[in-house]
Coordinates of C-alpha atoms and ligand atoms in Angstrom, one line a residue:
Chain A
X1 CA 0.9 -24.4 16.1
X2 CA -1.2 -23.4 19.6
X3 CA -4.1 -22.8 20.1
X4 CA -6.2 -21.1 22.2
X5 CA -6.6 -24.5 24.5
X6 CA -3.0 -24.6 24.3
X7 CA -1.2 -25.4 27.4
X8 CA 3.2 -25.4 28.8
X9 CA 4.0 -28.9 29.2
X10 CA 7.0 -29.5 31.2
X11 CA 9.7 -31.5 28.9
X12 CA 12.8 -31.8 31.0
X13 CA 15.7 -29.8 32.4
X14 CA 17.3 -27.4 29.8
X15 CA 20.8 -29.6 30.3
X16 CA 19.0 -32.5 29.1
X17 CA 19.8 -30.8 25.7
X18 CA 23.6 -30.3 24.6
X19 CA 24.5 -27.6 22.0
X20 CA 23.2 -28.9 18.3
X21 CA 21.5 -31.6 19.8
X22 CA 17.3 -33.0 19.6
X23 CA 15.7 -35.6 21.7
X24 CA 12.1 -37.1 21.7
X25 CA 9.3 -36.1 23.6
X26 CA 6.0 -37.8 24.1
X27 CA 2.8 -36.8 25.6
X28 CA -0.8 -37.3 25.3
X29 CA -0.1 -40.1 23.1
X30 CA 1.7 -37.5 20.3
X31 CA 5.5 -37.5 19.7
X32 CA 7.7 -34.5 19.4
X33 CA 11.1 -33.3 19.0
X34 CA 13.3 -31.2 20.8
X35 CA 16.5 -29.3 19.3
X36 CA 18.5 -26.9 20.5
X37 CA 20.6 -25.3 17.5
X38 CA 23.2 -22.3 18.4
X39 CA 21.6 -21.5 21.6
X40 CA 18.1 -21.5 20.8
X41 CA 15.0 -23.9 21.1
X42 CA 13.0 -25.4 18.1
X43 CA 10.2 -27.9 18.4
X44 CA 8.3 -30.1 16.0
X45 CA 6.5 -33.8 15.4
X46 CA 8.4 -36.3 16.3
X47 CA 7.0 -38.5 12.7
X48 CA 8.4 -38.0 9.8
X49 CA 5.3 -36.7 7.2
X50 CA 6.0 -39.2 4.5
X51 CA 6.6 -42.5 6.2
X52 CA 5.8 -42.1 9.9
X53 CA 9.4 -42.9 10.8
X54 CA 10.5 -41.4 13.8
X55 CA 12.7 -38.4 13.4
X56 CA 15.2 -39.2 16.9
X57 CA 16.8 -41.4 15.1
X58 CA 18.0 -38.9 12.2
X59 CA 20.4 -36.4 11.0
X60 CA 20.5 -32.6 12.5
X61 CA 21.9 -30.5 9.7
X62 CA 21.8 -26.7 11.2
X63 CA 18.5 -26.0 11.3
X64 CA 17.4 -28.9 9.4
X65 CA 16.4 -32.5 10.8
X66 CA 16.9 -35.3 8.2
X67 CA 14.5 -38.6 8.6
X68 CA 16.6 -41.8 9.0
X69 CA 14.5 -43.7 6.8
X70 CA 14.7 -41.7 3.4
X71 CA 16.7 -38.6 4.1
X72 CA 13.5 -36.5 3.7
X73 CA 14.5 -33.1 5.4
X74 CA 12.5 -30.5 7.2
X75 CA 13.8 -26.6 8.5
X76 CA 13.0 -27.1 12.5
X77 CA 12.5 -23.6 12.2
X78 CA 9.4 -23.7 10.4
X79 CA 8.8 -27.2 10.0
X80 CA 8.9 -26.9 5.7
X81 CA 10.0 -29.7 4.1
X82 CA 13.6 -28.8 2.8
X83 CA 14.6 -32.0 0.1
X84 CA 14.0 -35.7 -0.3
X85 CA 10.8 -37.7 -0.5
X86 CA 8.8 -35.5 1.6
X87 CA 6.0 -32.9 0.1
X88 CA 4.2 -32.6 3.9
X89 CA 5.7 -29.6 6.6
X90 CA 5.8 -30.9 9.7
X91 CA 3.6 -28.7 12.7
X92 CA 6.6 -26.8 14.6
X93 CA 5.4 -26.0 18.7
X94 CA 6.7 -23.0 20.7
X95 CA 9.2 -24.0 23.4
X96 CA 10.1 -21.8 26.6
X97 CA 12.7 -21.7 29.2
X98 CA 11.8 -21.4 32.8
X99 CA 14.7 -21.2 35.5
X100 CA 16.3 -24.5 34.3
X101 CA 13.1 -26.1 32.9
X102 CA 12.3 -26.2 29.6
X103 CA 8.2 -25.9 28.6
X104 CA 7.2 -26.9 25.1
X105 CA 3.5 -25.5 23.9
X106 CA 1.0 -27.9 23.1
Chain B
X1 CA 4.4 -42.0 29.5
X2 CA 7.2 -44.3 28.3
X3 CA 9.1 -43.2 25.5
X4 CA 8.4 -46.7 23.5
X5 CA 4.9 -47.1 24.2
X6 CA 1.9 -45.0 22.8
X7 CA 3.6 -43.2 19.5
X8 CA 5.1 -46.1 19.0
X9 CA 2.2 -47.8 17.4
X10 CA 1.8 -44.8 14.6
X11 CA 5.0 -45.5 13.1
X12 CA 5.1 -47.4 10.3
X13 CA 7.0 -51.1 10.6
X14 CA 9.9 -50.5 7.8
X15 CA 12.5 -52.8 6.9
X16 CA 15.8 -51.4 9.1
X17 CA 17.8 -52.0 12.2
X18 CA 14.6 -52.0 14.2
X19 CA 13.2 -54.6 12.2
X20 CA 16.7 -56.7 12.3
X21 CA 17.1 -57.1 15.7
X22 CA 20.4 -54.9 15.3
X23 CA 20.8 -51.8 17.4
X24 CA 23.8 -49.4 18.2
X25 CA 23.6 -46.7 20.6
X26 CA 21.9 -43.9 19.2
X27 CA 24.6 -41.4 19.4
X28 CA 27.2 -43.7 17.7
X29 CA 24.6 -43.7 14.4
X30 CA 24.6 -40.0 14.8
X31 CA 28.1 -39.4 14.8
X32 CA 28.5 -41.8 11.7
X33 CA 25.2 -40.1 9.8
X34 CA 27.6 -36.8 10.0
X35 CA 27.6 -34.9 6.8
X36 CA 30.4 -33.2 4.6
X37 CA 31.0 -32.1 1.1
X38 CA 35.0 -32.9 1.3
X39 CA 34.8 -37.0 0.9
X40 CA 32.1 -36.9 -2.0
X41 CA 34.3 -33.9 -3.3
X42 CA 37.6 -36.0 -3.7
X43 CA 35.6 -39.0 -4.9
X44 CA 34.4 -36.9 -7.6
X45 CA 37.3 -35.6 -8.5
X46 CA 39.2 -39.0 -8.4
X47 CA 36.4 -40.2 -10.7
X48 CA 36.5 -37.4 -13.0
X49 CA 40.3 -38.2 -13.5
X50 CA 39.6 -41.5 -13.7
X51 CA 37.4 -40.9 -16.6
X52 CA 39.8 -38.7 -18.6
X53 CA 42.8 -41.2 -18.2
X54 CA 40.4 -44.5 -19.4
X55 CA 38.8 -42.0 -22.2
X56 CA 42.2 -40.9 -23.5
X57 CA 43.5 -44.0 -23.9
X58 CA 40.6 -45.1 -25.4
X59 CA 41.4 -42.4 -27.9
X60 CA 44.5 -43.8 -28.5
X61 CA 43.5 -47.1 -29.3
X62 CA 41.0 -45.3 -32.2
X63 CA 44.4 -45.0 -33.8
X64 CA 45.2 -48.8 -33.9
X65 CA 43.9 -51.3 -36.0
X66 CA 43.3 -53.3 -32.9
X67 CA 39.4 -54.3 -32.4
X68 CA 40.7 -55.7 -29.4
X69 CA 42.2 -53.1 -28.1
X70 CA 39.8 -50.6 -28.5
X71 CA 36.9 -52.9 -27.3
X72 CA 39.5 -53.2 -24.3
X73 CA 39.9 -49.8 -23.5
X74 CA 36.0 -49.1 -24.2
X75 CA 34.7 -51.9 -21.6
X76 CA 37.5 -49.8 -19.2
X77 CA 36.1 -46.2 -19.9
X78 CA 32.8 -48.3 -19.2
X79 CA 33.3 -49.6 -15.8
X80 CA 34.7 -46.5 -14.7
X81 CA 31.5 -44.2 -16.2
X82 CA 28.9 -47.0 -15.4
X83 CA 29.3 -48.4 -12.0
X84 CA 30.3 -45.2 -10.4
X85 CA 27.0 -43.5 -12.4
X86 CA 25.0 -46.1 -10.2
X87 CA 26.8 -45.6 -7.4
X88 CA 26.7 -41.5 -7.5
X89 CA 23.2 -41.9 -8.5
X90 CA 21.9 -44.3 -5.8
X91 CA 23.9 -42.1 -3.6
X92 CA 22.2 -38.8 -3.7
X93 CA 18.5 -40.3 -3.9
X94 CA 19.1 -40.9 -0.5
X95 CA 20.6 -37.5 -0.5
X96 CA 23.9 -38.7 1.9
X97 CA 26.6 -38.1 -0.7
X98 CA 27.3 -34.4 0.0
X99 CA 26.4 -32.2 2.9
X100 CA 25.3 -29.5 0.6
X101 CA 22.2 -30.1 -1.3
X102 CA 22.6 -28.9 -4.6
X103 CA 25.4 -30.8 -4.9
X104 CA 23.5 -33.9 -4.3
X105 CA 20.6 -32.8 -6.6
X106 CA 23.3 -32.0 -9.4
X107 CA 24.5 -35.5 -9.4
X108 CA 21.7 -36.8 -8.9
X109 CA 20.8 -35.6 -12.1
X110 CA 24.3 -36.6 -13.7
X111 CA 24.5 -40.0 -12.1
X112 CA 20.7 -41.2 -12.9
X113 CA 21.0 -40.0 -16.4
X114 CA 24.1 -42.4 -17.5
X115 CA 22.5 -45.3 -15.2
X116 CA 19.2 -44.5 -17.8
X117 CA 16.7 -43.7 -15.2
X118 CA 14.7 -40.6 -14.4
X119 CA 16.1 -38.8 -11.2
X120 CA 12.8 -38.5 -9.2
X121 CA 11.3 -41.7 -10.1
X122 CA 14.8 -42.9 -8.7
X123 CA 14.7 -41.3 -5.2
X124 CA 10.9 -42.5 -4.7
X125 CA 11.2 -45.8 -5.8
X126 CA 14.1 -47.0 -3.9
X127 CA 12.3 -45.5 -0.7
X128 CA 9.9 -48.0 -1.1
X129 CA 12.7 -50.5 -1.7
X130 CA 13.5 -49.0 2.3
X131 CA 10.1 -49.4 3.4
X132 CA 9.8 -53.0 2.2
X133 CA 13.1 -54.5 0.9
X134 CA 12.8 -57.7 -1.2
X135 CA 9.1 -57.9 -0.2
X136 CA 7.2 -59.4 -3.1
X137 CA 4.4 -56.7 -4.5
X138 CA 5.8 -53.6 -2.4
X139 CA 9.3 -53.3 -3.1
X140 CA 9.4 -51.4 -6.3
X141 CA 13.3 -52.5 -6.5
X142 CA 12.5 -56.3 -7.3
X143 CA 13.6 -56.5 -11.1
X144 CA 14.3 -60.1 -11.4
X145 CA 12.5 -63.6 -10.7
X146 CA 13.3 -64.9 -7.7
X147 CA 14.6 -68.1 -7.2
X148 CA 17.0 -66.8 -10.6
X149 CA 17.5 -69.1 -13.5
X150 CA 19.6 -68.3 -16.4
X151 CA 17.5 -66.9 -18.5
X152 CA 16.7 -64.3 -15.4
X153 CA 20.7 -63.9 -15.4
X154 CA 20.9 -63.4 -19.0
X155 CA 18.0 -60.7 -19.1
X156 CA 19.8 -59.0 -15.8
X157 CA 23.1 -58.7 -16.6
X158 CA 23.3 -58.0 -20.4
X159 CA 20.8 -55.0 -19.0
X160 CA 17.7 -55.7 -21.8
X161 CA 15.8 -55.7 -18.6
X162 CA 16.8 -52.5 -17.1
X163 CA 16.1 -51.2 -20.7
X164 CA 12.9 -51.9 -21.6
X165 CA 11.7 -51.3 -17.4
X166 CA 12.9 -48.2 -17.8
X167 CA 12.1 -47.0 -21.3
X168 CA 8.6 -48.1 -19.8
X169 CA 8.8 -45.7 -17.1
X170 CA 10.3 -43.1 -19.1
X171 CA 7.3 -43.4 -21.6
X172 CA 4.5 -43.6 -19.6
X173 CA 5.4 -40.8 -16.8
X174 CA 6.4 -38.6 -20.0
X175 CA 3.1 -38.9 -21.2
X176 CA 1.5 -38.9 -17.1
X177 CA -0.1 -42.2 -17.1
X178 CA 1.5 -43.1 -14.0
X179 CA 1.6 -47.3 -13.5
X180 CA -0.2 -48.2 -10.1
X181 CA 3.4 -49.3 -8.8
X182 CA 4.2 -45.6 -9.2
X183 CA 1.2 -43.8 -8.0
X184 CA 1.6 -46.0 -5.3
X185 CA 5.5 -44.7 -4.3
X186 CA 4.9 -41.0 -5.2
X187 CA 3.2 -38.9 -3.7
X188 CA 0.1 -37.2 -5.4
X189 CA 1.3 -33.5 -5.7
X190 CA 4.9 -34.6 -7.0
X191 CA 3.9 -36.9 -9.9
X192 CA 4.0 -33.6 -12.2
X193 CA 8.3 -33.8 -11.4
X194 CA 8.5 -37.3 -12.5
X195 CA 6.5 -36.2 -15.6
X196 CA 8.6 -32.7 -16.5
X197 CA 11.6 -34.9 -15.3
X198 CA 10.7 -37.7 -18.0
X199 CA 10.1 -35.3 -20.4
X200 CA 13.6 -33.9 -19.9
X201 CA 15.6 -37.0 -19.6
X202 CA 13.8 -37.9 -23.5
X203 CA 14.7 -34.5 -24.6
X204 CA 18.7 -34.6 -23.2
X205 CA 18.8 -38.7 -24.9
X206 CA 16.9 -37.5 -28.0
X207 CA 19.4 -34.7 -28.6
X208 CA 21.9 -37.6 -28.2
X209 CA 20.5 -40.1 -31.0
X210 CA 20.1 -36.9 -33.0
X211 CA 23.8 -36.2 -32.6
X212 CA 24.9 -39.5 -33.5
X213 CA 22.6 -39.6 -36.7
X214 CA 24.3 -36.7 -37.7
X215 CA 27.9 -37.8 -37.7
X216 CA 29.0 -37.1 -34.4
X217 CA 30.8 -40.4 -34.0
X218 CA 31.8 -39.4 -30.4
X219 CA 28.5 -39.9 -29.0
X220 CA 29.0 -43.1 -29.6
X221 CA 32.4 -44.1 -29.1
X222 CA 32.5 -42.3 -25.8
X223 CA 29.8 -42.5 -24.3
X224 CA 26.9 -44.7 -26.1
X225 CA 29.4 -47.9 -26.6
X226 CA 31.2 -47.7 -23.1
X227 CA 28.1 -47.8 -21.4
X228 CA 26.4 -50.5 -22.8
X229 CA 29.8 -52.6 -22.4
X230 CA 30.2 -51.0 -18.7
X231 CA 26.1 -51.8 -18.0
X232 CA 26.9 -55.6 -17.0
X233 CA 29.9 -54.8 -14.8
X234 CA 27.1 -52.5 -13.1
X235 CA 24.8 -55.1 -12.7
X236 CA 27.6 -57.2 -11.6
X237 CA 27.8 -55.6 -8.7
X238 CA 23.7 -54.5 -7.8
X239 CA 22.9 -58.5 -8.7
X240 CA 25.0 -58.8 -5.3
X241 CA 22.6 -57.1 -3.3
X242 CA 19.7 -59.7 -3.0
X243 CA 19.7 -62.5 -4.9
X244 CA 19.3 -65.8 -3.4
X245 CA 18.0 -64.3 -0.3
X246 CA 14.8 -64.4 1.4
X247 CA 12.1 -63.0 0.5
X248 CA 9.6 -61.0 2.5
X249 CA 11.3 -60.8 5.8
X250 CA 11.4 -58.2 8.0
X251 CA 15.1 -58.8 8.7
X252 CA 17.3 -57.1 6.8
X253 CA 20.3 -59.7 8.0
X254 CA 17.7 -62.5 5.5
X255 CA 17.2 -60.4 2.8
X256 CA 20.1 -58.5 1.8
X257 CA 24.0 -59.3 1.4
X258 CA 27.1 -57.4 1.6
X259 CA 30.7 -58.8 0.5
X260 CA 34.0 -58.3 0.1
X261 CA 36.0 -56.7 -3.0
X262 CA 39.2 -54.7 -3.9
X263 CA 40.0 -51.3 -3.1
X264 CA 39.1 -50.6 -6.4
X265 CA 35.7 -52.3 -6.7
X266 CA 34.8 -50.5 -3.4
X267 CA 35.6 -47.0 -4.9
X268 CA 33.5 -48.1 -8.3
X269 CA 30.7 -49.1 -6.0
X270 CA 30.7 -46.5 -3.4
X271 CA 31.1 -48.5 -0.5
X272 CA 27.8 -50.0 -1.2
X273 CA 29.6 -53.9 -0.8
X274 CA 28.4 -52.8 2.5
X275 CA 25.2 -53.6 2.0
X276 CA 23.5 -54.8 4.8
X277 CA 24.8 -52.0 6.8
X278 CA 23.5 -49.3 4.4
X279 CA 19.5 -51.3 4.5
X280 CA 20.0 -51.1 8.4
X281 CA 21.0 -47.3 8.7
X282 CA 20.4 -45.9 5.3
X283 CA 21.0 -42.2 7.0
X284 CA 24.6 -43.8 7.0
X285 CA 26.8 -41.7 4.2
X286 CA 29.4 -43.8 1.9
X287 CA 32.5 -42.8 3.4
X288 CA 31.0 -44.0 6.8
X289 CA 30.0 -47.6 5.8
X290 CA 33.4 -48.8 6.6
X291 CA 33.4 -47.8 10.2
X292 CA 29.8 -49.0 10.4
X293 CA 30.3 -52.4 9.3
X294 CA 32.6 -52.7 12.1
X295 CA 30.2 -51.6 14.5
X296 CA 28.1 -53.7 14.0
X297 CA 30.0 -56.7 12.9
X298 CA 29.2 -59.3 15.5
X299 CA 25.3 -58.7 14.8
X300 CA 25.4 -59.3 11.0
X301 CA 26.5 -62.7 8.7
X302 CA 29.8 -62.2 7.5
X303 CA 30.1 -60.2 4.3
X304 CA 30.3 -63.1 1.2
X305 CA 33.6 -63.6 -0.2
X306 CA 34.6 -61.8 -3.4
X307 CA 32.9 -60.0 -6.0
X308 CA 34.2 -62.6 -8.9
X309 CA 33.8 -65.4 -6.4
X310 CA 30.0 -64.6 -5.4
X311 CA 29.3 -63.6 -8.7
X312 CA 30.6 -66.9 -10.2
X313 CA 28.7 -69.0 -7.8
X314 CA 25.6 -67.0 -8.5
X315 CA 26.1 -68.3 -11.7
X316 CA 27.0 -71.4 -11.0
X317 CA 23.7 -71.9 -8.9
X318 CA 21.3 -70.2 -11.5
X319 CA 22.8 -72.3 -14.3
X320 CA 22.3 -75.5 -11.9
X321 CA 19.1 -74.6 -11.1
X322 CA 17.8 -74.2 -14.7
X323 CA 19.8 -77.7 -15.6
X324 CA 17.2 -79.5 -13.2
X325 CA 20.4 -79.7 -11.1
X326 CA 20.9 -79.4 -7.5
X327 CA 21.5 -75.4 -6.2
X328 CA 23.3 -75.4 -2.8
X329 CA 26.4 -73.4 -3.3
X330 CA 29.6 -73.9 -1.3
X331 CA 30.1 -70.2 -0.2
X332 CA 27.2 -67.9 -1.3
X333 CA 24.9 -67.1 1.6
X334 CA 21.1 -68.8 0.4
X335 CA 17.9 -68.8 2.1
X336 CA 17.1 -72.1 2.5
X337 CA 14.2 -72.5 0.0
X338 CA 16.7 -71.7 -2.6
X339 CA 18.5 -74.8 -1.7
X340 CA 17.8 -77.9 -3.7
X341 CA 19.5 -80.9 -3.2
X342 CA 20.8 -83.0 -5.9
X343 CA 19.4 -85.9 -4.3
X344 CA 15.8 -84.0 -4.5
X345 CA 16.6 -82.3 -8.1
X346 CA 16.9 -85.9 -9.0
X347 CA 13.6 -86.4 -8.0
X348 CA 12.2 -83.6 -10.3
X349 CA 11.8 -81.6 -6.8
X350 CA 12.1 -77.6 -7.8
X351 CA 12.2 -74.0 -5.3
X352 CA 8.6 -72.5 -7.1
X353 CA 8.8 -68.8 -8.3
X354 CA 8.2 -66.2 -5.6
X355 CA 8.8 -63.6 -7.1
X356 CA 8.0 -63.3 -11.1
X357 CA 8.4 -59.9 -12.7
X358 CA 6.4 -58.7 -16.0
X359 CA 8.8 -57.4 -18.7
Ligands
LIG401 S1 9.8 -41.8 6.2 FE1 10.8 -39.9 6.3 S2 11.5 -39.5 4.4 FE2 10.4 -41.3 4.2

């Protein structure tokens, strides 16, 4: 989660996203998730916490991402693992919408 | 910054698409990694039927004098609880089966105890079979020499080796002294499942033995005999998955093998003939394997011919090979240091062991 040295990076437009959709985001050499889930915003790692697989390439299931390699799933909400292989949460980052931008708190 | 180039370095090289050389466009895998409950659902109930039908008339041959017969209708009842077990099993380690998770968990459960391994120790070893498939000394999935002989066949397929593996595995993580192939799969704070699970998989088979000691014939004619007549049929079908191929390459396309086989055999099996499609995108359910083989047809080999077919030239090679006879087989898919010629068997000229497991 933020910190006090925490900081709005810009991610992309807000229609980069469709409805129950996720896409990567990198920055300062960390990878992250985006999802949008029935109207609202979720943010998380972008690597999976048992394997380091990247999560873009998996499964959105409501609220819950599955990893591509193993199925290991974690709530977006809250970043707990939810089944499979993984025992690690995943760290979950605030994400805000200004006029059609879209900020995610790192 | 590039989506592919920082990150990219922290995650960790697996055996997959990525590592194949195969892609397809990202949404396309998405659409066929959708989930539902209603194709695992029918499949269930299709194999529940199934299972009645082939256990009632394996009731009515008790009523015959007819060993054959009954032997008949048990290796039936066998196939149908035994292959499917593997398949359901395998299915919902991964989780993909049903969209709903207790379902998957409550097969899990079902399918892994009729295949005779303990649920947990199932879903984290075959992730490592993922990570590193057919890679000597990290694929925890490896359970027969490679290049086979016969005696490797023999050991597979009549199932002694699944057996005494697993009644290994059972033992020891019962008892919590992990093996370092185990410890090395499981994570730290989740070895105490794969002990409590152990310990409950003993308890369910023990009640079992008990059962049958006591006169409950049943155990045995329905359940005990049919699976150890339906294990080889089983192993029929998993022996498909590697052998012959290459060892410790990164492609999936060397390593791994689909092929071909009835509508029937690809309802026992789950779709898993598919094969190479399920080691390149294992988030892939069953009832999607079909339309993801022919996605990505024209980057794969073509699927081997025939479940009887392969199988009998697998046979036909391992038996060759242990004759001091050449091994090239007309239509299996080999990698090339399997191949012998006849003209170099002659010559006493033999493919060394590279993989040699420790029963
Ligand atoms: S790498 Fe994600 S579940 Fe294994």
């Amino acid at each position: 989660m933020a910190t006090q040295d925490s900081e709005w990076i810009f991610v992309d437009t807000v229609d980069a996203l469709d409805e129950e959709d996720f896409m990567r985001f990198d920055h300062g050499g960390e990878t992250y998730i985006l999802y949008k889930v029935k109207g609202e915003m979720f943010a998380t790692d972008g690597l999976c916490t048992h394997e380091a697989q990247h999560l873009e390439d998996g499964v959105l299931i409501g609220h819950i991402i599955e990893c591509p390699l193993h199925q290991g799933r974690f709530d977006i909400r809250s970043g707990k693992c939810a089944g499979g292989p993984v025992c690690e949460h995943l760290n979950t980052y605030r994400v805000k919408i200004e006029g059609d931008k879209l900020f995610i708190e790192l | 910054m590039s989506p592919s180039s920082l990150p990219q370095a922290k995650i960790l090289p697996a055996t997959t698409a990525a590592s194949s050389n195969v892609s397809l466009e990202r949404q396309l895998v998405r659409n066929l990694a959708q989930r539902s409950d209603r194709p695992a659902l029918l499949w269930l109930a299709s194999w529940l039927t199934a299972l009645a039908v082939s256990g009632y008339l394996l009731y009515l041959t008790t009523a015959t004098s007819s060993t054959l017969l009954f032997l008949a209708a048990a290796l039936l009842l066998g196939s149908i609880l035994t292959v499917p077990s593997y398949a359901i099993s395998h299915e919902c380690a991964h989780g993909t089966a049903f969209r709903t998770r207790w379902l998957n968990e409550t097969c899990l459960w079902i399918g892994s105890l009729l295949y005779f391994e303990e649920p947990y120790h199932r879903r984290y070893s075959h992730t490592r079979h993922h990570t590193y498939t057919w890679h000597v000394g990290k694929d925890s999935q490896m359970p027969f020499d490679t290049p086979m002989t016969l005696k490797g066949w023999l050991l597979e397929i009549s199932g002694i080796a699944l057996v005494i593996y697993e009644t290994k595995v059972f033992a020891r993580n019962a008892l919590g002294k992990f093996s370092p192939q185990t410890r090395g799969f499981t994570p730290e704070n989740t070895l105490g499942k794969l002990k409590w699970g152990a310990r409950a998989c003993i308890l369910i088979y023990a009640t079992l033995i008990i059962l049958l000691v006591r006169g409950e014939t049943w155990v045995w004619t329905y359940l005990l005999l049919p699976r150890l007549l339906g294990g080889p049929v089983m192993l029929l079908f998993t022996l498909l998955q590697h052998v012959e191929l290459k060892e410790n390459s990164p492609s999936i396309l060397e390593s791994t093998r689909s092929f071909t086989t009835s509508a029937i055999g690809r309802w026992l099996y789950m779709n898993m003939n598919n094969h190479i499609e399920h080691h390149l995108y294992p988030q892939v359910p069953f009832y999607a394997l079909d339309k993801l083989r022919q996605a990505v047809e024209n980057q794969v080999p073509p699927p081997d011919k025939g479940f009887w077919r392969t199988n009998l030239e697998v046979l036909s090679v391992v038996v060759r090979r242990s004759l001091g006879m050449g091994t090239k087989a007309r239509g299996l898919r080999q990698a090339a240091h399997m191949v012998v010629s006849a003209a170099e068997a002659k010559k006493g000229k033999t493919s060394p062991f590279a993989h040699k497991t420790t029963l």
